[in-house]
JSON list of C-alpha atoms and ligand atoms in Angstrom, two decimals:
[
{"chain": "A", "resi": 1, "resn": "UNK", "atom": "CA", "xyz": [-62.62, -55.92, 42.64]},
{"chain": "A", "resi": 2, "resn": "UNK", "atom": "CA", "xyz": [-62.77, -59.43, 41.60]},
{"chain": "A", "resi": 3, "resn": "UNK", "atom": "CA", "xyz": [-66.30, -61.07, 40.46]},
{"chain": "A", "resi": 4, "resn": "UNK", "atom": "CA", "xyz": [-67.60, -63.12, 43.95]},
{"chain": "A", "resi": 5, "resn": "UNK", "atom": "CA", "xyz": [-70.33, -65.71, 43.74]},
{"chain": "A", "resi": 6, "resn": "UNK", "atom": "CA", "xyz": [-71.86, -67.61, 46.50]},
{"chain": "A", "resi": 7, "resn": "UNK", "atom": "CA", "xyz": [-71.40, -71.54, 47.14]},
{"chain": "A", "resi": 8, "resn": "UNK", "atom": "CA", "xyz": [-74.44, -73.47, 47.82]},
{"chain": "A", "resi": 9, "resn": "UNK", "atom": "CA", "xyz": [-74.26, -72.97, 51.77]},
{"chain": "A", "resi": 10, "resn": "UNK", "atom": "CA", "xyz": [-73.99, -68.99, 51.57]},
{"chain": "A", "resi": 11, "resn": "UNK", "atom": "CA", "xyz": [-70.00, -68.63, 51.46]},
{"chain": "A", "resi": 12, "resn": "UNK", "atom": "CA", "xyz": [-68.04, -66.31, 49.02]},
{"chain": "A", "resi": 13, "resn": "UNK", "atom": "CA", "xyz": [-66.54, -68.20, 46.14]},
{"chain": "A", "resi": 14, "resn": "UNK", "atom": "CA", "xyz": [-64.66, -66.51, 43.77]},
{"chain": "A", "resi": 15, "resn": "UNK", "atom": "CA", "xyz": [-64.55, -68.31, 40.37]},
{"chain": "A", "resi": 16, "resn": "UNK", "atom": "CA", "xyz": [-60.79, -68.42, 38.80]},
{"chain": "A", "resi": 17, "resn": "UNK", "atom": "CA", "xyz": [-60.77, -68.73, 34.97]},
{"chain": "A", "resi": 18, "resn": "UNK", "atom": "CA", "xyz": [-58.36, -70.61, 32.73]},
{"chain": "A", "resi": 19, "resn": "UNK", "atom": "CA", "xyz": [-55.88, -67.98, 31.85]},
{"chain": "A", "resi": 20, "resn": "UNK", "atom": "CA", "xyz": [-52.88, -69.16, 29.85]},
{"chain": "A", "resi": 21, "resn": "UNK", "atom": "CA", "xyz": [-51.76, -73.07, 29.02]},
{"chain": "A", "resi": 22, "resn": "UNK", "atom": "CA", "xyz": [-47.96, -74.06, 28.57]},
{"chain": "A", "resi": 23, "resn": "UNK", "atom": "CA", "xyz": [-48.23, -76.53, 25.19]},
{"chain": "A", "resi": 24, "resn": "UNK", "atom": "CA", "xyz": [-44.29, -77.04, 25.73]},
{"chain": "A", "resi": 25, "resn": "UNK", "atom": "CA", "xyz": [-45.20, -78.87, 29.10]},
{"chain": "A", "resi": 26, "resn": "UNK", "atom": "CA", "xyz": [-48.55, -80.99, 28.35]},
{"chain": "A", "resi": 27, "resn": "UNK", "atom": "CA", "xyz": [-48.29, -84.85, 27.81]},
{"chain": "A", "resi": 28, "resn": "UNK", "atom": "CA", "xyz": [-51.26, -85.02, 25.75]},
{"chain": "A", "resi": 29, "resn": "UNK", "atom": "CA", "xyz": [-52.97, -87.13, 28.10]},
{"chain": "A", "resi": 30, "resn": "UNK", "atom": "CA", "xyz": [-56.60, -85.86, 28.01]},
{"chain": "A", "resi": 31, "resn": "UNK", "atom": "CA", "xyz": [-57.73, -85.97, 31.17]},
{"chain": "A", "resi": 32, "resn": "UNK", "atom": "CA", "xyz": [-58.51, -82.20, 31.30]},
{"chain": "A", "resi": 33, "resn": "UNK", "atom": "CA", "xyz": [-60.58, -82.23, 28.01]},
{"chain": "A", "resi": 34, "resn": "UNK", "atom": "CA", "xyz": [-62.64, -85.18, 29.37]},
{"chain": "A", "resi": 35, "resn": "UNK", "atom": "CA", "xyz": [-62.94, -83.64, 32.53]},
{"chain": "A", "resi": 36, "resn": "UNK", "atom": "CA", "xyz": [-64.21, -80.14, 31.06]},
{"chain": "A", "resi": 37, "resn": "UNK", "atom": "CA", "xyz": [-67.87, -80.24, 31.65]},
{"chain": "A", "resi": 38, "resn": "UNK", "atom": "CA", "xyz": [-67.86, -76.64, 29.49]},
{"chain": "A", "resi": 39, "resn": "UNK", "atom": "CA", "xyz": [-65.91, -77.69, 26.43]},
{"chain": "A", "resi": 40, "resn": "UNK", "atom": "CA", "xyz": [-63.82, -75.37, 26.78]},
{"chain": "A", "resi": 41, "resn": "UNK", "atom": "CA", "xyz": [-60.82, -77.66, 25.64]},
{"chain": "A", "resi": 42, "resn": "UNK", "atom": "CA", "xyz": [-59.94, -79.15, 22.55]},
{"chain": "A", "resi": 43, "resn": "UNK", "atom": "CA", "xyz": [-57.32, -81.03, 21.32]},
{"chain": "A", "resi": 44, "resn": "UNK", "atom": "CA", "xyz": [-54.67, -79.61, 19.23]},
{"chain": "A", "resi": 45, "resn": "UNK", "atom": "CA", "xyz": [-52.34, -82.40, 16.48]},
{"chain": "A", "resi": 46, "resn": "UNK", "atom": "CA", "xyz": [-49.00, -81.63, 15.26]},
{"chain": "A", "resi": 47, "resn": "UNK", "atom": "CA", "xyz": [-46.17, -83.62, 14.28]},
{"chain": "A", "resi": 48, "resn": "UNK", "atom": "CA", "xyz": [-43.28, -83.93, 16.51]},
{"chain": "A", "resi": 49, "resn": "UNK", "atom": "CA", "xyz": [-39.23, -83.73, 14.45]},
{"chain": "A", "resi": 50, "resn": "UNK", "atom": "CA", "xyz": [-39.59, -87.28, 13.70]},
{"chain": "A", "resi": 51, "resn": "UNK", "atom": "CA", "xyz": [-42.83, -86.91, 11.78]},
{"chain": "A", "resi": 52, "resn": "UNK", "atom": "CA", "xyz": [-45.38, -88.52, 14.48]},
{"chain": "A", "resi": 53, "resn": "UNK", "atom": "CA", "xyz": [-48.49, -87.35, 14.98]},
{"chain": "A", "resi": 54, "resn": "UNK", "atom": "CA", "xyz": [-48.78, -86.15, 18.47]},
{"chain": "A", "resi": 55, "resn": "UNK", "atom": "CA", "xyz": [-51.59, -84.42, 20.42]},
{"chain": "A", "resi": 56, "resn": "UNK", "atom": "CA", "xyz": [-51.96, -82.15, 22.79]},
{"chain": "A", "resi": 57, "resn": "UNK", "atom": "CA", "xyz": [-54.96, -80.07, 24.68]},
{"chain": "A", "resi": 58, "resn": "UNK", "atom": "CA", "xyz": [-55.36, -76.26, 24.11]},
{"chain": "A", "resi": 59, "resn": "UNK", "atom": "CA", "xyz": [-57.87, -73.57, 24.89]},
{"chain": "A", "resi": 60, "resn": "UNK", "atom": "CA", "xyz": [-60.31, -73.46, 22.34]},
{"chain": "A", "resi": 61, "resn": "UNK", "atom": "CA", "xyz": [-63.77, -71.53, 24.13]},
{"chain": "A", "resi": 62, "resn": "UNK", "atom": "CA", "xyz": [-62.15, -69.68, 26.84]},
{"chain": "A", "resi": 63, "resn": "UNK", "atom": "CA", "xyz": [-65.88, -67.39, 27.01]},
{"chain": "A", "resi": 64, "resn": "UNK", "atom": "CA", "xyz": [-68.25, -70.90, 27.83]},
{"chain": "A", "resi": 65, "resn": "UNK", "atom": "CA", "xyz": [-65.55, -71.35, 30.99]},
{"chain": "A", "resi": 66, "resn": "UNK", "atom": "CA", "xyz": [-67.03, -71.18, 34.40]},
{"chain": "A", "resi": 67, "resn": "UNK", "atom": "CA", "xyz": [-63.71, -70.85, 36.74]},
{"chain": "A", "resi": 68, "resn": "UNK", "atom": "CA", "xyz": [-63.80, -74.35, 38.79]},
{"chain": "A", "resi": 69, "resn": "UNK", "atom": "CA", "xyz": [-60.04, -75.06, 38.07]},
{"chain": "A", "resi": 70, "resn": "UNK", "atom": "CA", "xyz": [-60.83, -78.37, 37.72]},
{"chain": "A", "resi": 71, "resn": "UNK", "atom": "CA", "xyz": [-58.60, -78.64, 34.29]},
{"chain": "A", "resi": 72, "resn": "UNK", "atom": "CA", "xyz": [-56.11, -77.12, 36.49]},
{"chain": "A", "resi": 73, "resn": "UNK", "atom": "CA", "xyz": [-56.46, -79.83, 39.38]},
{"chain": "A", "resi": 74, "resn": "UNK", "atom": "CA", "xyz": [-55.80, -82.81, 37.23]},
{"chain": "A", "resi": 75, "resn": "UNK", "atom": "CA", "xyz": [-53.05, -81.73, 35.30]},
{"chain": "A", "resi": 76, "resn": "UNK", "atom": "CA", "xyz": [-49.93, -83.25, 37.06]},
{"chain": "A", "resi": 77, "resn": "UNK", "atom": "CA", "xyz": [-47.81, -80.83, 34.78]},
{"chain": "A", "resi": 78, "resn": "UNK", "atom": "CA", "xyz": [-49.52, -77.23, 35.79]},
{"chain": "A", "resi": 79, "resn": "UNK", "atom": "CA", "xyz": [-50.07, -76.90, 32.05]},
{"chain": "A", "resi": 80, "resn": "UNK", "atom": "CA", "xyz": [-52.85, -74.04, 33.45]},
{"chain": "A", "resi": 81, "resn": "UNK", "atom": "CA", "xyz": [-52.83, -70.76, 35.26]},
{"chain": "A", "resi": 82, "resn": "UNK", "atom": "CA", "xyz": [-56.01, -69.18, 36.26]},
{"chain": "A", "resi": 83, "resn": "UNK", "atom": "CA", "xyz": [-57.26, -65.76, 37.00]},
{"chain": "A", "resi": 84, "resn": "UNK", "atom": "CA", "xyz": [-60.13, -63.78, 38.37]},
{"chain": "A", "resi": 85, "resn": "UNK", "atom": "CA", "xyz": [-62.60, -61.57, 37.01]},
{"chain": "A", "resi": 86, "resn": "UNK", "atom": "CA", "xyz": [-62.97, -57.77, 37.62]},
{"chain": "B", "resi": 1, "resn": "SF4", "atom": "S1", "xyz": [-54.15, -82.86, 31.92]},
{"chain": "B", "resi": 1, "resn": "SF4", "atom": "FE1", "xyz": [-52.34, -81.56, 31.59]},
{"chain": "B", "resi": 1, "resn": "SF4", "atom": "S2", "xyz": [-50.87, -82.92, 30.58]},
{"chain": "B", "resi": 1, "resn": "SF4", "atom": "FE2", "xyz": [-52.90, -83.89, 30.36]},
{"chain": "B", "resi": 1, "resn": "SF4", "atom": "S3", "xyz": [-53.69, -83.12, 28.36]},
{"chain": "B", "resi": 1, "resn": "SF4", "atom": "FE3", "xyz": [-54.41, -81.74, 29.98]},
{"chain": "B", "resi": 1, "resn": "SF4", "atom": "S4", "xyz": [-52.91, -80.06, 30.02]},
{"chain": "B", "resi": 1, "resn": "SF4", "atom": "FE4", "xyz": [-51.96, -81.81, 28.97]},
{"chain": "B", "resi": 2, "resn": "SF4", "atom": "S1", "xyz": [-61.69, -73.92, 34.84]},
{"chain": "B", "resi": 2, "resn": "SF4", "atom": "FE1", "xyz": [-63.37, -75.46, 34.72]},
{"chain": "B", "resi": 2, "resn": "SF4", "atom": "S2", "xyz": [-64.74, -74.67, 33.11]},
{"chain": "B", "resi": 2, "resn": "SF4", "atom": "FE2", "xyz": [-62.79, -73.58, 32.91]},
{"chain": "B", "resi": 2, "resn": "SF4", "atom": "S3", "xyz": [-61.62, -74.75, 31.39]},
{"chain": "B", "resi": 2, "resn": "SF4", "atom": "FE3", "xyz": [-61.04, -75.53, 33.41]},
{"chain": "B", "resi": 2, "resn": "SF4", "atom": "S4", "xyz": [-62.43, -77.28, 33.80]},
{"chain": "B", "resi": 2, "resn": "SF4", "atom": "FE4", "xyz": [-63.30, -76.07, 32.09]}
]
């Protein structure tokens, strides 16, 4: 059974955790690290075949998360997926 908490006004809310996150579809645009008010996500640099430096966001405290899905919500590529707790 999954963990349930309650919202504010008494209703069931189940909290979904950041799961997994595709690096092969971000744009490195940030908005989910910014948006994070856990820091759970960092920023991760590589360089791309033509030697620029390129960034994109990764996973980097997965225990501080608290399951809002808000990462998830303003990622127009569905970089996340999200799961419950038992
Ligand atoms: S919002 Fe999505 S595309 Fe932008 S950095 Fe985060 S995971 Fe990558
Ligand atoms: S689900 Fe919420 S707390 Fe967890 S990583 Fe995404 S924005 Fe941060």
């Amino acid at each position: 059974m999954s963990v349930v908490f309650e919202t504010f006004g008494g209703s069931p809310w189940t909290p979904m955790y950041v799961d997994t996150f595709d690096k092969n579809k971000c744009l490195g645009c940030g908005r989910c690290i910014k948006l994070c008010v856990q820091k759970v996500l960092g920023v991760e640099t590589y360089e791309d075949d033509e030697g620029t430096e390129r960034q994109i966001a990764k996973i980097d405290n997965k225990d501080h998360c608290i399951g809002c899905q808000s990462c998830g919500s303003i990622c127009v590529r569905r970089c996340y997926t999200f799961k419950s707790k038992s």
